[in-house]
PDB file of C-alpha atoms in Angstrom:
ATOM      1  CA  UNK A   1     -39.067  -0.452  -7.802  1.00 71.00           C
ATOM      2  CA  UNK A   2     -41.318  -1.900  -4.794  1.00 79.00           C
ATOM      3  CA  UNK A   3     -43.472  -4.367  -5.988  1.00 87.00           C
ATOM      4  CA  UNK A   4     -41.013  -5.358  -8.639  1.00 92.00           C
ATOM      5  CA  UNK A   5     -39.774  -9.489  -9.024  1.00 93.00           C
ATOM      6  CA  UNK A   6     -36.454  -9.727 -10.390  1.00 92.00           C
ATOM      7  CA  UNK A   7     -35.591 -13.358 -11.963  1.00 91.00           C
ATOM      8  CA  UNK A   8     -38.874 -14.407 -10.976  1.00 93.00           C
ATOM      9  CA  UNK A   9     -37.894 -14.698  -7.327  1.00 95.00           C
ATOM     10  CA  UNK A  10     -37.615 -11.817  -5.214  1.00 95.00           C
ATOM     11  CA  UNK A  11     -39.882  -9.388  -4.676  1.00 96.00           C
ATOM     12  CA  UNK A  12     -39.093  -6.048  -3.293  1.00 96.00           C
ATOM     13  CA  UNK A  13     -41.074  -4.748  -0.997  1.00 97.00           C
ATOM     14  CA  UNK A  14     -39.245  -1.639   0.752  1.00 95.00           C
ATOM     15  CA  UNK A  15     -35.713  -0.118   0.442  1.00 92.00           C
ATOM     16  CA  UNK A  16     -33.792  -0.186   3.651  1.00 87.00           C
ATOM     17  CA  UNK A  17     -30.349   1.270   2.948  1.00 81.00           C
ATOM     18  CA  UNK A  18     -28.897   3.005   0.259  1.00 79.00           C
ATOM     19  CA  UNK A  19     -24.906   2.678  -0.680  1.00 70.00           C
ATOM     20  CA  UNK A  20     -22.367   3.589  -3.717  1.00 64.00           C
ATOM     21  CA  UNK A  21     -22.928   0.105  -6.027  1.00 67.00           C
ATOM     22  CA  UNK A  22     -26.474  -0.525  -5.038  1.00 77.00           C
ATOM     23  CA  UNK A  23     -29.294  -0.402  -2.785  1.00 87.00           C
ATOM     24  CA  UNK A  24     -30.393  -3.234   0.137  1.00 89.00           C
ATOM     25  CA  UNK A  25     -34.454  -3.981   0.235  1.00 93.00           C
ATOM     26  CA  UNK A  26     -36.638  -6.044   2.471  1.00 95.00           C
ATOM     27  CA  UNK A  27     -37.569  -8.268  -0.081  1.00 97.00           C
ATOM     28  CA  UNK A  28     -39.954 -11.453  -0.469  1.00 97.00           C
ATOM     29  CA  UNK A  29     -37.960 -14.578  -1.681  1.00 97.00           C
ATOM     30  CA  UNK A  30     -40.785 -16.239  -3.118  1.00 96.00           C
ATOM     31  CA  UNK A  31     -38.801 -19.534  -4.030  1.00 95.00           C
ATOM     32  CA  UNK A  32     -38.719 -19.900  -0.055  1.00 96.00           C
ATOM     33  CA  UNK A  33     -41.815 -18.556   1.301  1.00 96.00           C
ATOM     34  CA  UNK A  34     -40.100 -16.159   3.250  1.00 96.00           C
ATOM     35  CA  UNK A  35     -38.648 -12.382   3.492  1.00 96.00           C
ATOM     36  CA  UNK A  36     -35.240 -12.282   3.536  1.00 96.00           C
ATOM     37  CA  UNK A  37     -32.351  -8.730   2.749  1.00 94.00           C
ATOM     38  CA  UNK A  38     -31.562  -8.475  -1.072  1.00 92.00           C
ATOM     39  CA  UNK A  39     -28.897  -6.038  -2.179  1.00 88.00           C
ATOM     40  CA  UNK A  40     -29.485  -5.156  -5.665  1.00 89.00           C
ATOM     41  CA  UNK A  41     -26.708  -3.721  -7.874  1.00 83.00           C
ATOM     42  CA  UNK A  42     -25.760  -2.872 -11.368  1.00 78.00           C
ATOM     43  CA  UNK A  43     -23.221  -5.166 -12.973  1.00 70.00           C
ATOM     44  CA  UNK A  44     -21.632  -2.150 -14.421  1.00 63.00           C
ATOM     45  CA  UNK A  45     -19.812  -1.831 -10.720  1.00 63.00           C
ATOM     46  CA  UNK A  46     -16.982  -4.768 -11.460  1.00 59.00           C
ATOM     47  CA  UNK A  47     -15.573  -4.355  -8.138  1.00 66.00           C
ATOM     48  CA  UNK A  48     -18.667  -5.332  -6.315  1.00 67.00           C
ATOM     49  CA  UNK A  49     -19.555  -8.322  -8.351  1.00 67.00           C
ATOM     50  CA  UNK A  50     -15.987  -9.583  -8.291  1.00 68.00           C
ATOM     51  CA  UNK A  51     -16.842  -9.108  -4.286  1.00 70.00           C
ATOM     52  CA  UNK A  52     -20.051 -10.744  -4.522  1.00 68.00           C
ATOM     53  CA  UNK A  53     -18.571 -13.285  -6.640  1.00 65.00           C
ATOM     54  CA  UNK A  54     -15.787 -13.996  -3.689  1.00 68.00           C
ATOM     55  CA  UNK A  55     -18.623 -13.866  -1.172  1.00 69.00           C
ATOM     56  CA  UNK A  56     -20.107 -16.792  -2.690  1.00 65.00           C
ATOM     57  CA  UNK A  57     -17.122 -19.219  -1.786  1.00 68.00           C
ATOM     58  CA  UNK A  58     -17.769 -18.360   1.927  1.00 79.00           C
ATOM     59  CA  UNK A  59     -20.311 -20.520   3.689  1.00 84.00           C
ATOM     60  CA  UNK A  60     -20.881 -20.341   7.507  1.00 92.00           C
ATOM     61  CA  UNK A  61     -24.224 -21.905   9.477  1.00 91.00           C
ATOM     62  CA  UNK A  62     -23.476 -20.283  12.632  1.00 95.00           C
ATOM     63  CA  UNK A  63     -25.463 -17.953  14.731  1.00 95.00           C
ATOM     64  CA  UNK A  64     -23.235 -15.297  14.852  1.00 97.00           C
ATOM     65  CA  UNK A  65     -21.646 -14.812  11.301  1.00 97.00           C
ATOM     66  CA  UNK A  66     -23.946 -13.923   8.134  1.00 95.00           C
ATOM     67  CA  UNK A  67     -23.023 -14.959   4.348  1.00 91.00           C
ATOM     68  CA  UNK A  68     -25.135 -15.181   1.552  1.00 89.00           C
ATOM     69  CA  UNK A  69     -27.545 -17.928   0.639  1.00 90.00           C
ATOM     70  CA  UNK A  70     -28.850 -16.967  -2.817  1.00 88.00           C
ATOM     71  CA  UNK A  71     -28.498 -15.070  -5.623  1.00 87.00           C
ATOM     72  CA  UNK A  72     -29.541 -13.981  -9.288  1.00 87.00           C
ATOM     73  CA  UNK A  73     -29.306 -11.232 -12.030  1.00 84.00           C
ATOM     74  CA  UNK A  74     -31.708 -10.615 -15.109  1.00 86.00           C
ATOM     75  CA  UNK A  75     -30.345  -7.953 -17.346  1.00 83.00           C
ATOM     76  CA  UNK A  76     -27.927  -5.626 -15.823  1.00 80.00           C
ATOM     77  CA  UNK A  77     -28.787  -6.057 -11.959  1.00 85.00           C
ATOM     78  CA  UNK A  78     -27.887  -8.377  -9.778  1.00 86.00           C
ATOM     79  CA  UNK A  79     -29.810  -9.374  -6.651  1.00 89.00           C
ATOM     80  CA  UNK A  80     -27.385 -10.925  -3.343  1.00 88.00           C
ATOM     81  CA  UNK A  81     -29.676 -12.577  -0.749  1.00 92.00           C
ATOM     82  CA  UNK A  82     -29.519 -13.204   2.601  1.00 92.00           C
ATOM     83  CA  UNK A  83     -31.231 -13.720   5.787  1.00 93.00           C
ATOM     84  CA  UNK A  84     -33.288 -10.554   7.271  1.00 93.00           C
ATOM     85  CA  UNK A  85     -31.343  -8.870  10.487  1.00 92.00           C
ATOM     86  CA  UNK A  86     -34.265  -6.192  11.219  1.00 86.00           C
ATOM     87  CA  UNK A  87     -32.017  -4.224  14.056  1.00 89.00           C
ATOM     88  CA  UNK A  88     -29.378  -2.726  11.461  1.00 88.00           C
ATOM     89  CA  UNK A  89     -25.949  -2.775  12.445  1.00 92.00           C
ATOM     90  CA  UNK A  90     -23.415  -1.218  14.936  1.00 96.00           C
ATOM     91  CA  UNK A  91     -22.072   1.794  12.903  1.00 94.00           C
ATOM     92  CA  UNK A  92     -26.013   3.107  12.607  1.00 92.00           C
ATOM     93  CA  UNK A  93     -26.651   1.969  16.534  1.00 94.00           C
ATOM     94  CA  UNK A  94     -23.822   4.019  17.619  1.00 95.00           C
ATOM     95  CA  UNK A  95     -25.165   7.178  15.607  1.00 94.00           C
ATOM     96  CA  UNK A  96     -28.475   6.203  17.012  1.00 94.00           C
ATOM     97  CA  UNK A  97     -27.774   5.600  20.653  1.00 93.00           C
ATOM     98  CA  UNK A  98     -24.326   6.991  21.658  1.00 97.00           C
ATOM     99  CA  UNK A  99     -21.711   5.063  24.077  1.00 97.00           C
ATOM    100  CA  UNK A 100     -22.835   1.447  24.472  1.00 97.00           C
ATOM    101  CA  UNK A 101     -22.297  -0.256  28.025  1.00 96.00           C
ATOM    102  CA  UNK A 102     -19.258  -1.954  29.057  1.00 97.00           C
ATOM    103  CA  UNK A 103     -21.376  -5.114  29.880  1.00 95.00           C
ATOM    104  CA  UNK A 104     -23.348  -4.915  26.959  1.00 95.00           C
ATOM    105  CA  UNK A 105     -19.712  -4.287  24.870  1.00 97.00           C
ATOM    106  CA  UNK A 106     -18.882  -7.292  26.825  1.00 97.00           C
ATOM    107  CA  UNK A 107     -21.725  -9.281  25.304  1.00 96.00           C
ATOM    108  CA  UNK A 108     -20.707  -8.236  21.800  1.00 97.00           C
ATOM    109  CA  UNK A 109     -17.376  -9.384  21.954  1.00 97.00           C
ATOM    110  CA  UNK A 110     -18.312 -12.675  23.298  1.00 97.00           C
ATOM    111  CA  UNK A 111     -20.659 -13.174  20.097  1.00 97.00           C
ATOM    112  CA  UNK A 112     -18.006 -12.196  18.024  1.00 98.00           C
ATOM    113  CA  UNK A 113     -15.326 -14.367  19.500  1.00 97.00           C
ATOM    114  CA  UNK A 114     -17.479 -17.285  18.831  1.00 97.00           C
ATOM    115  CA  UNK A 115     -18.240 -16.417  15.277  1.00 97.00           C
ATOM    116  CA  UNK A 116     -14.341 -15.258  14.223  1.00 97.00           C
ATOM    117  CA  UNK A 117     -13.164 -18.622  16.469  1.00 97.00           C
ATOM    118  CA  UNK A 118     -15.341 -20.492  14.213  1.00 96.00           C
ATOM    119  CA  UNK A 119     -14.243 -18.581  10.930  1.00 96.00           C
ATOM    120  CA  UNK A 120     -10.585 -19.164  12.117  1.00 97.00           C
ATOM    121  CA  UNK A 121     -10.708 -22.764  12.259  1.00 96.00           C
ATOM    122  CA  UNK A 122     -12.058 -22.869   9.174  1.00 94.00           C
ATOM    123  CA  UNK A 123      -8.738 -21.729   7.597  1.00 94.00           C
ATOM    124  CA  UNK A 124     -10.750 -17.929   6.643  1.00 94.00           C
ATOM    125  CA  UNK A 125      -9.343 -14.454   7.877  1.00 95.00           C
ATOM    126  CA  UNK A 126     -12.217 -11.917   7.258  1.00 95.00           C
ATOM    127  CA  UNK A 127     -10.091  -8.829   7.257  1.00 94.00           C
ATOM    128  CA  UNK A 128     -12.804  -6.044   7.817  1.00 94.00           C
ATOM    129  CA  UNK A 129     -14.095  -6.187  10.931  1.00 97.00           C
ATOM    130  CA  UNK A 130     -15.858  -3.187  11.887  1.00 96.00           C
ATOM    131  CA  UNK A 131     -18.501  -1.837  13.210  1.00 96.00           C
ATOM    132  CA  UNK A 132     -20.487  -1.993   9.699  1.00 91.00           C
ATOM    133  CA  UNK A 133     -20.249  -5.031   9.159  1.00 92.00           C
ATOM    134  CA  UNK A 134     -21.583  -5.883  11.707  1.00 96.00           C
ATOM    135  CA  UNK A 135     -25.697  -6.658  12.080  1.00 95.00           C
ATOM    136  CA  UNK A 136     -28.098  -6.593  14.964  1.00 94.00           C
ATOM    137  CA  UNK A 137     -30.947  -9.024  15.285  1.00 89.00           C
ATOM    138  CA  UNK A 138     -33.730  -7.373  16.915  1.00 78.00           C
ATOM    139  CA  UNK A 139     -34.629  -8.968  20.471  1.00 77.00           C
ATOM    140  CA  UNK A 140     -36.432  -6.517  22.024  1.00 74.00           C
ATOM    141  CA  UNK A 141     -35.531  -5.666  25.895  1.00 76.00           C
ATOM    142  CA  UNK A 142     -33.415  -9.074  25.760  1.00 79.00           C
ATOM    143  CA  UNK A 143     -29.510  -9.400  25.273  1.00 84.00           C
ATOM    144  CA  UNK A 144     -28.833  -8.362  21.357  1.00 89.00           C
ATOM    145  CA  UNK A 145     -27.638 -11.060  18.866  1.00 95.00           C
ATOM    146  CA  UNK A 146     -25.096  -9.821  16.428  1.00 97.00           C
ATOM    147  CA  UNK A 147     -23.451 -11.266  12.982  1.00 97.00           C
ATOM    148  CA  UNK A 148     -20.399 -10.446  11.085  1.00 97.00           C
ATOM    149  CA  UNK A 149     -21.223  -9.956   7.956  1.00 92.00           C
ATOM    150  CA  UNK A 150     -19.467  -9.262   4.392  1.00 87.00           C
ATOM    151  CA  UNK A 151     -16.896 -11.454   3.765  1.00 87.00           C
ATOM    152  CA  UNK A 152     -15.826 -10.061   0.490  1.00 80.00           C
ATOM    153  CA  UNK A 153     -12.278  -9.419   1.078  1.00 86.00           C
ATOM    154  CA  UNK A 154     -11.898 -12.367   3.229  1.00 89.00           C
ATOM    155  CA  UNK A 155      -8.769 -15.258   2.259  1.00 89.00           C
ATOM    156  CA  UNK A 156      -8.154 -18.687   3.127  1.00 89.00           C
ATOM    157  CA  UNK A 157      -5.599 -19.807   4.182  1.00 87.00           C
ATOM    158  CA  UNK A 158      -4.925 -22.450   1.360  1.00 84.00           C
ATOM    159  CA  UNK A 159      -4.985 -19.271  -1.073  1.00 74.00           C
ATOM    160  CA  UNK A 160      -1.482 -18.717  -3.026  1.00 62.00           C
ATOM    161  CA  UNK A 161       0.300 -15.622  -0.332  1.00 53.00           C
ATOM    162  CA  UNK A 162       0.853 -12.855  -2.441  1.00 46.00           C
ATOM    163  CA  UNK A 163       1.414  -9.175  -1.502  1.00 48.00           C
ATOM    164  CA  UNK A 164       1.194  -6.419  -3.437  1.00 51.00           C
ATOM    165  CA  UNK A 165       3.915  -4.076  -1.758  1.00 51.00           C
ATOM    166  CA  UNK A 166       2.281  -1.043  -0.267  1.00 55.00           C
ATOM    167  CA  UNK A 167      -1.309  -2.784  -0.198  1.00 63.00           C
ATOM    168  CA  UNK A 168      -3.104  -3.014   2.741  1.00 71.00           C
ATOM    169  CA  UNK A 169      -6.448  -4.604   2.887  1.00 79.00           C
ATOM    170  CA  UNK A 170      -8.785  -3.513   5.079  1.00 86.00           C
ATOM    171  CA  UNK A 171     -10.825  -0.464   6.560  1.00 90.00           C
ATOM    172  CA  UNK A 172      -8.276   2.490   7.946  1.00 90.00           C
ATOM    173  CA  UNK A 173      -8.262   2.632  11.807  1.00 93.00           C
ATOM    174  CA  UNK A 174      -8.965  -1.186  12.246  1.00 96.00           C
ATOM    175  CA  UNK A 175      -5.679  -2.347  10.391  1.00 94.00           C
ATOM    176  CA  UNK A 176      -3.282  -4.716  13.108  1.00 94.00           C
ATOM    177  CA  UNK A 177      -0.079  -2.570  12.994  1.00 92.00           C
ATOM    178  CA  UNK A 178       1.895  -5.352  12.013  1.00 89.00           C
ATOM    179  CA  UNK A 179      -0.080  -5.719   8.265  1.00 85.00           C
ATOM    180  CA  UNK A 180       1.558  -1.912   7.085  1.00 77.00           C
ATOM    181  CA  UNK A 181       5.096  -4.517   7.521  1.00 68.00           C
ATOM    182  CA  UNK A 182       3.830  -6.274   4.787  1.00 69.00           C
ATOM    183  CA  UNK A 183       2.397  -9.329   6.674  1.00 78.00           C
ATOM    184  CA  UNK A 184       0.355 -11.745   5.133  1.00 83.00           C
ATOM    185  CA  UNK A 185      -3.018 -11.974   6.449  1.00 88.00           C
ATOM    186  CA  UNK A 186      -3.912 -14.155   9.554  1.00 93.00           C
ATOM    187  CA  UNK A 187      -6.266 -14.667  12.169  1.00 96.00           C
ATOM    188  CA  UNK A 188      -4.924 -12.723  15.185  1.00 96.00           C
ATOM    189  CA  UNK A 189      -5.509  -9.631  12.645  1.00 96.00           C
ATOM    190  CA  UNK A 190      -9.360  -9.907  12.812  1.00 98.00           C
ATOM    191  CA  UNK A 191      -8.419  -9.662  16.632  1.00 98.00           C
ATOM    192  CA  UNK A 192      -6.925  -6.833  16.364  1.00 98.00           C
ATOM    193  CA  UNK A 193      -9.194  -4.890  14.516  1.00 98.00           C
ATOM    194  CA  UNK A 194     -12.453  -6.768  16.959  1.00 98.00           C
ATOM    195  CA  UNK A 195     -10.568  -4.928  19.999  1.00 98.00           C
ATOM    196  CA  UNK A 196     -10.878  -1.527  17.823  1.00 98.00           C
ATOM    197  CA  UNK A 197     -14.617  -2.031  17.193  1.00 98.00           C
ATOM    198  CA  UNK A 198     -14.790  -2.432  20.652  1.00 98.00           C
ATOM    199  CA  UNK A 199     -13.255   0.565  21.808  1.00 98.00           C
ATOM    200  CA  UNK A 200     -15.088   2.766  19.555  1.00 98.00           C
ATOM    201  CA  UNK A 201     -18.921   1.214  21.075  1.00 98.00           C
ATOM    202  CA  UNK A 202     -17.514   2.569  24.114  1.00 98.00           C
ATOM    203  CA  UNK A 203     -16.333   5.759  22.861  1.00 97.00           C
ATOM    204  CA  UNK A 204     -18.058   6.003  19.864  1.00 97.00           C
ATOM    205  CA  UNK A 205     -17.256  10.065  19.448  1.00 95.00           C
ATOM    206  CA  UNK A 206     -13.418   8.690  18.449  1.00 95.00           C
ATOM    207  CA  UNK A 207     -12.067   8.923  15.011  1.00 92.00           C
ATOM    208  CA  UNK A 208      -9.395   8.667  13.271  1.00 93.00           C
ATOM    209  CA  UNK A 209      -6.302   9.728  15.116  1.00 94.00           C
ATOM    210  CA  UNK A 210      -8.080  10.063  18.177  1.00 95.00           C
ATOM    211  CA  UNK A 211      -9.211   6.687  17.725  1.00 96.00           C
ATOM    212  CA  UNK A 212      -5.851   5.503  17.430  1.00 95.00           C
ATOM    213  CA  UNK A 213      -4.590   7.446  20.195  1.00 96.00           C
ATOM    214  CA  UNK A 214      -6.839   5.729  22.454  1.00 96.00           C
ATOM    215  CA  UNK A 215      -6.454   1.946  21.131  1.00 97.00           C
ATOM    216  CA  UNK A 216      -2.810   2.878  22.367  1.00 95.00           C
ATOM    217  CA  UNK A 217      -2.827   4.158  25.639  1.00 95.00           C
ATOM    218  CA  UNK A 218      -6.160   2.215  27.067  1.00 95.00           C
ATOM    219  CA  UNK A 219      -7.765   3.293  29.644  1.00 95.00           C
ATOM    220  CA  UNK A 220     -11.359   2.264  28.119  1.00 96.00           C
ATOM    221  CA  UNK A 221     -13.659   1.755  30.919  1.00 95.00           C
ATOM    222  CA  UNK A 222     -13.201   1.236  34.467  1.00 95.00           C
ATOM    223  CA  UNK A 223     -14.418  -2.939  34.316  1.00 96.00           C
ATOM    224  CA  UNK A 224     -11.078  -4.332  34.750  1.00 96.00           C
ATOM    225  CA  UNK A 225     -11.869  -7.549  33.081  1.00 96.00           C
ATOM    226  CA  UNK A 226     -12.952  -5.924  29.915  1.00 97.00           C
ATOM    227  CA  UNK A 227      -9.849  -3.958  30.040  1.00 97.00           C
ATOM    228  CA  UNK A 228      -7.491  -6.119  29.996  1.00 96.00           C
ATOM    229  CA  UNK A 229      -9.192  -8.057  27.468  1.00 97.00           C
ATOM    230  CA  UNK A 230      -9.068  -5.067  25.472  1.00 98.00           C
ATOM    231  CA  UNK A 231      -5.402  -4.604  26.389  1.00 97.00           C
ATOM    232  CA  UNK A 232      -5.089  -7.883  25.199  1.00 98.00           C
ATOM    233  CA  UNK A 233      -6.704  -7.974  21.786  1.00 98.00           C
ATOM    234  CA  UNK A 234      -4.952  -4.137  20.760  1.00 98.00           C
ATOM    235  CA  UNK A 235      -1.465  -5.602  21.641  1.00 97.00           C
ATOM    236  CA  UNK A 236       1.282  -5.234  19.003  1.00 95.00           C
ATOM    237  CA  UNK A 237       1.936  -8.811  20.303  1.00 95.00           C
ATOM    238  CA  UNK A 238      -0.446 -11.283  18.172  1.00 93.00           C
ATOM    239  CA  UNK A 239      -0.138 -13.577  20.952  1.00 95.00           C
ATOM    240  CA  UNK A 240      -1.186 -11.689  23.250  1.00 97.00           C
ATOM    241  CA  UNK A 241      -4.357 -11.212  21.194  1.00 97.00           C
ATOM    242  CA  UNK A 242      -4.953 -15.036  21.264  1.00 95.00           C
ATOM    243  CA  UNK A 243      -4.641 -14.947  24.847  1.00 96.00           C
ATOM    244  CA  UNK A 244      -7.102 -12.286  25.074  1.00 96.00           C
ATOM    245  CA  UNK A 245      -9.716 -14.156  23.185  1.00 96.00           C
ATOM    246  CA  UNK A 246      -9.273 -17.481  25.232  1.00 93.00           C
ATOM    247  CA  UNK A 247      -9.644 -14.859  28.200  1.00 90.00           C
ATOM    248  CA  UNK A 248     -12.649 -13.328  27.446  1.00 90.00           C
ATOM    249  CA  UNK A 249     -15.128 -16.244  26.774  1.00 74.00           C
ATOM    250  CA  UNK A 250     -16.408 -16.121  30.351  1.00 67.00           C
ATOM    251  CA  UNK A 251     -16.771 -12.300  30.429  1.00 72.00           C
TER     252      UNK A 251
END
């Protein structure tokens, strides 16, 4: 497929990651001048597109959040476009590279306060915050810029509230406690499930259970202020977890 246009606009150039609904490319967008990531997928996968399709509704021009700015299908494929992050993201970093620091974890979380602070206030709960989903713009030797990305299971607030009973949205190990109650989805959630991601860049041999374990007893590095922000943002308290995010913008 490199070298191919699809819909007369993007041209692949090399494949970059391979998943279960599609493939992601470095790709040429040729109706902009400029390369960019394009996800291409079969339309045959209904869940994705219906994704994709929910994806679409969320716009964010901030430096630390990623959506989508373009899209377009010919026959059965469909092509999602969006701005090139050329350091992958934190699940493949943390294969890659082991334990990250406790300053540079603070760094991280400051990034990601700002971008979830600004999805927040814009009435929008992302609900899968995870290492994944998260991207890396490469900077060299300098201090890493990340993005939370994939907003495909994200609501608004304005949304009609209704549960399915025994649903739970989200990625298992980074669910707030609280949403296996039956709670609807809100902010201090995303929190939640930040203060996991956080945990496992410093301890990124934890899984599962041990995970868990771990998110509940602390002890997660030995620079107090990060740990109590950390404290802060696992608490079964969701105010608590506001308090921790106020508390760690100076970090």
């Amino acid at each position: 497929m490199a070298g191919e246009i699809i819909a007369g606009r993007f041209e692949l150039i090399e494949q970059i990651a391979r998943g279960g609904s599609g493939t992601v490319w470095l790709a040429r967008d040729l109706q902009r001048g400029q390369q960019c990531a394009a996800k291409v997928m079969r339309q045959s996968y209904s869940g994705e597109i219906l994704r994709f399709v929910r994806e679409q509704g969320v716009k964010f021009d901030h430096p630390h959040l990623l959506t989508p700015y373009g899209w377009a299908a010919v026959d059965d494929r469909v092509v999602i476009a969006t701005e090139l992050m050329r350091g992958g993201n934190l699940h493949t970093a943390m294969q890659d590279y082991g334990a990250f620091s406790a300053p540079l974890v603070a760094e991280i979380l400051v990034q990601l306060l700002d971008g979830l602070s600004h999805v927040h206030e814009s009435g929008w709960v992302h609900r899968d915050v995870k290492p994944a989903n998260v991207l890396l713009e490469s900077t060299g030797d300098g201090v890493p810029v990340v993005r939370l990305a994939d907003f495909g299971i994200a609501t608004h607030r304005d949304e009609p509230r209704l549960t399915e009973h025994g649903v739970v949205v989200g990625t298992a190990g980074f669910i707030a406690p609280e949403l296996t109650g039956g709670h609807q989805p809100e902010p201090f959630q995303d929190l939640y499930a930040l203060g996991v991601l956080a945990v496992q860049l410093l301890h990124p041999q934890l899984r599962g259970d041990a995970l868990a374990e771990r998110c509940r007893t602390g002890g997660f590095c030995t620079e107090e202020e990060l740990e109590a922000v950390l404290d802060g943002l696992l608490s079964r308290d969701p105010r608590q977890r506001s308090a921790a995010a106020a508390r760690a913008a100076p970090m």
